[in-house]
PDB file of C-alpha atoms in Angstrom:
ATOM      1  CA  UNK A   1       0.000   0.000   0.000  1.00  0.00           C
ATOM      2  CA  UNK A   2       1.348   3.171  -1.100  1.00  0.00           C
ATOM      3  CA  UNK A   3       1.569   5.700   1.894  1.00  0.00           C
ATOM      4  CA  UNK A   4      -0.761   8.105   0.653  1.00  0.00           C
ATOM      5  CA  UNK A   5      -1.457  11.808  -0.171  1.00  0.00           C
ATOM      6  CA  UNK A   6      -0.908  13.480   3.459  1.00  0.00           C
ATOM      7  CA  UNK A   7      -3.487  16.039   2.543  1.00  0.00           C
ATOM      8  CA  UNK A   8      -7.792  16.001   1.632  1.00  0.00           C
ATOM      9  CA  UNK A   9      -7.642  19.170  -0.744  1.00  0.00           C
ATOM     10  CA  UNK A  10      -8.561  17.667  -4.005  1.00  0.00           C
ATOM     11  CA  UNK A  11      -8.894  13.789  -3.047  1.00  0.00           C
ATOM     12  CA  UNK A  12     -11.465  11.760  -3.860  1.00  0.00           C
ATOM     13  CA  UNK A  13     -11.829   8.399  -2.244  1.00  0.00           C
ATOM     14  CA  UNK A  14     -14.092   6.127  -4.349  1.00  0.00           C
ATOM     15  CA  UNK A  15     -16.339   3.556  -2.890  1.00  0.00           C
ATOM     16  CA  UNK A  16     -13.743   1.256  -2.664  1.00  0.00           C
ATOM     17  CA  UNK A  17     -11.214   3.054  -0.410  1.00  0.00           C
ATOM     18  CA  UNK A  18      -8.751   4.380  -3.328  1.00  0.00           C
ATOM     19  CA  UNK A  19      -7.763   7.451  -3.248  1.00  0.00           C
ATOM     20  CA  UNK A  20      -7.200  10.079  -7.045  1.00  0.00           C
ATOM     21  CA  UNK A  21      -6.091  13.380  -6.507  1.00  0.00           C
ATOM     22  CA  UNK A  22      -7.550  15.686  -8.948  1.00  0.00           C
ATOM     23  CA  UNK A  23      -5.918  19.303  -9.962  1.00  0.00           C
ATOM     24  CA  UNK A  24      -5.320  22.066 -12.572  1.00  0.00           C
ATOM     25  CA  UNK A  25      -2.385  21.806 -14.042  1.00  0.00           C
ATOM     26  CA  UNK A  26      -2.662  25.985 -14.125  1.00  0.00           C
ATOM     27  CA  UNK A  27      -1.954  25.861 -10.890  1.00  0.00           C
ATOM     28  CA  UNK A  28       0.956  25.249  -8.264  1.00  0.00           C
ATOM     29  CA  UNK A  29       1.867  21.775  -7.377  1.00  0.00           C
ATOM     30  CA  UNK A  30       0.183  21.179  -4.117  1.00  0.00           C
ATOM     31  CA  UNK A  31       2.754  20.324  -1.274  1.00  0.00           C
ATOM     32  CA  UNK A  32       3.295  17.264  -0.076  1.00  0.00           C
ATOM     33  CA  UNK A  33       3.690  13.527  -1.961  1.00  0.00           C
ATOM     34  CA  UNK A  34       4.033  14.192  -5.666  1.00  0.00           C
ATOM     35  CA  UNK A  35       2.048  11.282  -7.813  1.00  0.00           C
ATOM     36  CA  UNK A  36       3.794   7.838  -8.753  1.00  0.00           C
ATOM     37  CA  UNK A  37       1.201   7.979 -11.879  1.00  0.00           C
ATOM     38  CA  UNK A  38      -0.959  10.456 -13.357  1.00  0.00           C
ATOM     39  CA  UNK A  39      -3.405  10.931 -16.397  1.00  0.00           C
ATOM     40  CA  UNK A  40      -3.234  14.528 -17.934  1.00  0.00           C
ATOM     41  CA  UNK A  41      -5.951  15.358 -20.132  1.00  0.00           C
ATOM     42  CA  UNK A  42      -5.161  18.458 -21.985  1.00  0.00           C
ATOM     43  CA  UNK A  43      -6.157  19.017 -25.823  1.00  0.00           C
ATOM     44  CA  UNK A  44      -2.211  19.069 -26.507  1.00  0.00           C
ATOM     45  CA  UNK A  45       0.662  16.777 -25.679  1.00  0.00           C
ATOM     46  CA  UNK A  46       1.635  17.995 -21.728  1.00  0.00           C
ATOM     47  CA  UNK A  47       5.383  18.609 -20.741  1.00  0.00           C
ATOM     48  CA  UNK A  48       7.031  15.863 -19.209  1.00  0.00           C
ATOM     49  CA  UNK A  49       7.310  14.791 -15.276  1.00  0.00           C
ATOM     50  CA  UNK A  50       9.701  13.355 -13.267  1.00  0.00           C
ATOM     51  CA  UNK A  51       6.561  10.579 -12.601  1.00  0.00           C
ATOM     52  CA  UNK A  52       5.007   8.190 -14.707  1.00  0.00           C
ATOM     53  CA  UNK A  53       2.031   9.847 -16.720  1.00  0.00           C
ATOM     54  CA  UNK A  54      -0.573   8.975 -20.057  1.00  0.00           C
ATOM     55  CA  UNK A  55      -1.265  11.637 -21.850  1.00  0.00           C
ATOM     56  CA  UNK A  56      -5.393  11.613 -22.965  1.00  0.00           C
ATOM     57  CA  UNK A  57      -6.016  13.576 -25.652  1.00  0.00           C
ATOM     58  CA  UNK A  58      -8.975  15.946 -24.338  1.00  0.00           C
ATOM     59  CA  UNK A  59      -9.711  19.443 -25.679  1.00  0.00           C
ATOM     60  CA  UNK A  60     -10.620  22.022 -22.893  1.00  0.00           C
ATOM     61  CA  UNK A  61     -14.903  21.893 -22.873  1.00  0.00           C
ATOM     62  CA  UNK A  62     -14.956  19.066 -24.821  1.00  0.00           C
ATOM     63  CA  UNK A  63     -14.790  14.901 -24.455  1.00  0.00           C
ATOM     64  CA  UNK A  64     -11.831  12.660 -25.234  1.00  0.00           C
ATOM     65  CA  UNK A  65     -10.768  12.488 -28.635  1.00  0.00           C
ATOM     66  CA  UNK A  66     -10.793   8.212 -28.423  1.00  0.00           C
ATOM     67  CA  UNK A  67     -12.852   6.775 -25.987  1.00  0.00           C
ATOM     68  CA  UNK A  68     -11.587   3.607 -26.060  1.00  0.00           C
ATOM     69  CA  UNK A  69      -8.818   4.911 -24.839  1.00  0.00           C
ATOM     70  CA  UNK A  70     -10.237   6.959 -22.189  1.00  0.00           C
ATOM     71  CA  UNK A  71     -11.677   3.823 -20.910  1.00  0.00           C
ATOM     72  CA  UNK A  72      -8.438   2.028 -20.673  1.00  0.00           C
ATOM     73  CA  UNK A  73      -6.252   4.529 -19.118  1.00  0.00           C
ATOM     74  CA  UNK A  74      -8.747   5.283 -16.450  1.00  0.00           C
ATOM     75  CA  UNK A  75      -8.969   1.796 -15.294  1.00  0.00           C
ATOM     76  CA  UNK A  76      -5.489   1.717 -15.152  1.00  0.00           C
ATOM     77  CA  UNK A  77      -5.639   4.654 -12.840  1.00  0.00           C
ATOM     78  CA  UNK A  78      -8.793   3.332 -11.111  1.00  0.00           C
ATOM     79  CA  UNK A  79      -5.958  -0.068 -10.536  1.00  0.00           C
ATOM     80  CA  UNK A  80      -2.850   1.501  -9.699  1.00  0.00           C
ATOM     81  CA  UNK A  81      -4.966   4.048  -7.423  1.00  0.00           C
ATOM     82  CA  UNK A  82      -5.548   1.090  -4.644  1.00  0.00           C
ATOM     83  CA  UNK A  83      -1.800   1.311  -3.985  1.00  0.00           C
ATOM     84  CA  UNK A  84      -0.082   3.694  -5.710  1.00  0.00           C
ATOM     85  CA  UNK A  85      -0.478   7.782  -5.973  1.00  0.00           C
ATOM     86  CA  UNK A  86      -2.618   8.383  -8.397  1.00  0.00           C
ATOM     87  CA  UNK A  87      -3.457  12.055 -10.065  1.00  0.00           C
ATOM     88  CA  UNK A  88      -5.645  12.967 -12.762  1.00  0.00           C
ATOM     89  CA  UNK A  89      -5.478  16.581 -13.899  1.00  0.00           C
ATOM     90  CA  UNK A  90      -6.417  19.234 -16.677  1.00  0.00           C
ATOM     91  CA  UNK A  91      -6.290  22.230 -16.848  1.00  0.00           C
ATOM     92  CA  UNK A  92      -8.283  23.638 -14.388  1.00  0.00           C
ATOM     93  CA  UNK A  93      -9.391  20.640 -12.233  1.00  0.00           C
ATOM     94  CA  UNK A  94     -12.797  20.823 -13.409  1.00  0.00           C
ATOM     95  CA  UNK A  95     -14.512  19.908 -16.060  1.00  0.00           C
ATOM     96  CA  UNK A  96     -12.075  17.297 -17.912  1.00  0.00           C
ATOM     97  CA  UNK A  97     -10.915  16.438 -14.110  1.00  0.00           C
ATOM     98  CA  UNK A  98     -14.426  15.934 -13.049  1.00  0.00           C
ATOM     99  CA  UNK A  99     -15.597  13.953 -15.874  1.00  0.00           C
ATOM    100  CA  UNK A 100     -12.352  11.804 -15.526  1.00  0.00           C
ATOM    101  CA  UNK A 101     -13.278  11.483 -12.356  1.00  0.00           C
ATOM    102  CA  UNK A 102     -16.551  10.523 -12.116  1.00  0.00           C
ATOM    103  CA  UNK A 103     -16.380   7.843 -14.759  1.00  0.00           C
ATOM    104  CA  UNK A 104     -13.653   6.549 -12.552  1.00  0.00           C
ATOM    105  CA  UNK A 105     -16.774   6.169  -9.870  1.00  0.00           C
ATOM    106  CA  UNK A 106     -19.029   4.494 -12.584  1.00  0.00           C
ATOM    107  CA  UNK A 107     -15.532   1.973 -12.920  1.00  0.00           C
ATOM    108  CA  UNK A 108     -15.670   1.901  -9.157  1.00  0.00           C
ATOM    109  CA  UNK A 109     -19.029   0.714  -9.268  1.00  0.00           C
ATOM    110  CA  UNK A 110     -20.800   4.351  -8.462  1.00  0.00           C
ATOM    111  CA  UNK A 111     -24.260   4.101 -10.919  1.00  0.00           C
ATOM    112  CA  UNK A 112     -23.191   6.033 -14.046  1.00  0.00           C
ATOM    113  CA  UNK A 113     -27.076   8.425 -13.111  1.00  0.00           C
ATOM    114  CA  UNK A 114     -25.441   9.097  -9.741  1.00  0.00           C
ATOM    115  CA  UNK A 115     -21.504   9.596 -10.567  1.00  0.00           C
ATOM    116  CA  UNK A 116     -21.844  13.508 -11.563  1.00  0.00           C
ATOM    117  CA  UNK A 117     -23.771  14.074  -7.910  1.00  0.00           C
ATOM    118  CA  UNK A 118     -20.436  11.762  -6.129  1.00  0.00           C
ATOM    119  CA  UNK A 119     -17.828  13.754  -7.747  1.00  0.00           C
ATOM    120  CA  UNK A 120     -19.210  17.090  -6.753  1.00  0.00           C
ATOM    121  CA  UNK A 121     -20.365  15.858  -3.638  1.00  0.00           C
ATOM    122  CA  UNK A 122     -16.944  14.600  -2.490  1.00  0.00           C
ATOM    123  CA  UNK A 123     -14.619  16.850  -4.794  1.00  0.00           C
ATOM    124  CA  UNK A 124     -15.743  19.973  -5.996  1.00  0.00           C
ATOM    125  CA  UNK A 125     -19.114  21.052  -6.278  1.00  0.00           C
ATOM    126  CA  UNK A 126     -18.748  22.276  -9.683  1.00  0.00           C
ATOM    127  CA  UNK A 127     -16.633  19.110 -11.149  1.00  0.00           C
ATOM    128  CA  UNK A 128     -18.282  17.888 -15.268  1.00  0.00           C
ATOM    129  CA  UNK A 129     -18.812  21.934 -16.379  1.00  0.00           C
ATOM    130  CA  UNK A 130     -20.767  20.737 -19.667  1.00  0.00           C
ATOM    131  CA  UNK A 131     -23.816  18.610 -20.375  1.00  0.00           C
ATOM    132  CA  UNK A 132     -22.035  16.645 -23.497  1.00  0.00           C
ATOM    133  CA  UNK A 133     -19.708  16.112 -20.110  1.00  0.00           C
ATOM    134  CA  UNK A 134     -22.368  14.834 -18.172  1.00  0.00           C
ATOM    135  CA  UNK A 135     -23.670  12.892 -20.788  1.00  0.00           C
ATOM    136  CA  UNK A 136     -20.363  11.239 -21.795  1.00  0.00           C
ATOM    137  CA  UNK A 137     -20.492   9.873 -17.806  1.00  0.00           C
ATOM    138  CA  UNK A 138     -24.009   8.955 -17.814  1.00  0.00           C
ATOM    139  CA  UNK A 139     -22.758   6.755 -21.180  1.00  0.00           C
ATOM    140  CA  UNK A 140     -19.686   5.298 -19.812  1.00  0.00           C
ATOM    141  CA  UNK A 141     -20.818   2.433 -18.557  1.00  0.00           C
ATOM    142  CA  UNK A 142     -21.777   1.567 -21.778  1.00  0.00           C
ATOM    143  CA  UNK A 143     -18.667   2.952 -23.595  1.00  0.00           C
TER     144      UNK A 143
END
């Protein structure tokens, strides 16, 4: 088991006890653990990090370019997250964040109807900014 983030600000724990820290990549590095992994979804290839990341292709406002491979690179980080520190990020923690997030909670076993209300309930209250976002999570399951 890794030895976790130190900190709540921008955690979510999912039903089954892992733990994703989401953030905007606009901002500071929080203090603290850095990530082991992380999944940046920006619109254009991210700079590199001394940890381990996948880059998913995701335009700011928008959904990911391949879902198919949305789907597979946040189950890895829904896999490594039970013992490893996991990070998702855009680029301002919301929206792409968010969504990421909550279909991480539909993989987690959250209904896809109810993942939106999780993530805002236990991350920000204004995590999936669009409704082709919220649709893309109510989907997922299905994806």
């Amino acid at each position: 088991m890794s030895e976790g983030w130190g900190t709540t600000d921008g955690i979510l724990r999912l039903p089954s006890g892992a733990l994703v820290r989401g953030r905007g990549l606009r901002y500071p590095l929080p203090s603290g653990p850095v990530p082991s992994f992380a999944v940046h979804l920006l619109g254009k290839q991210p700079p590199p990090t001394p940890w381990e990341t996948r880059w998913l292709p995701w335009p700011d406002f928008r959904l990911p370019r391949d879902r198919r491979q949305a789907r597979e690179v946040l189950q890895e980080a829904l896999e490594r997250a039970g013992n490893e520190r996991v990070e998702v990020a855009c680029g301002g923690g919301r929206g792409r964040t968010g969504t990421a997030l909550a279909c991480m909670a539909v993989l987690d076993g959250v209904p896809p109807d109810q993942a939106v209300a999780f993530v805002r309930r236990h991350y920000h209250p204004r995590a999936v900014e669009t409704p082709w976002q919220r649709r893309f999570v109510l989907r997922f399951d299905a994806a």
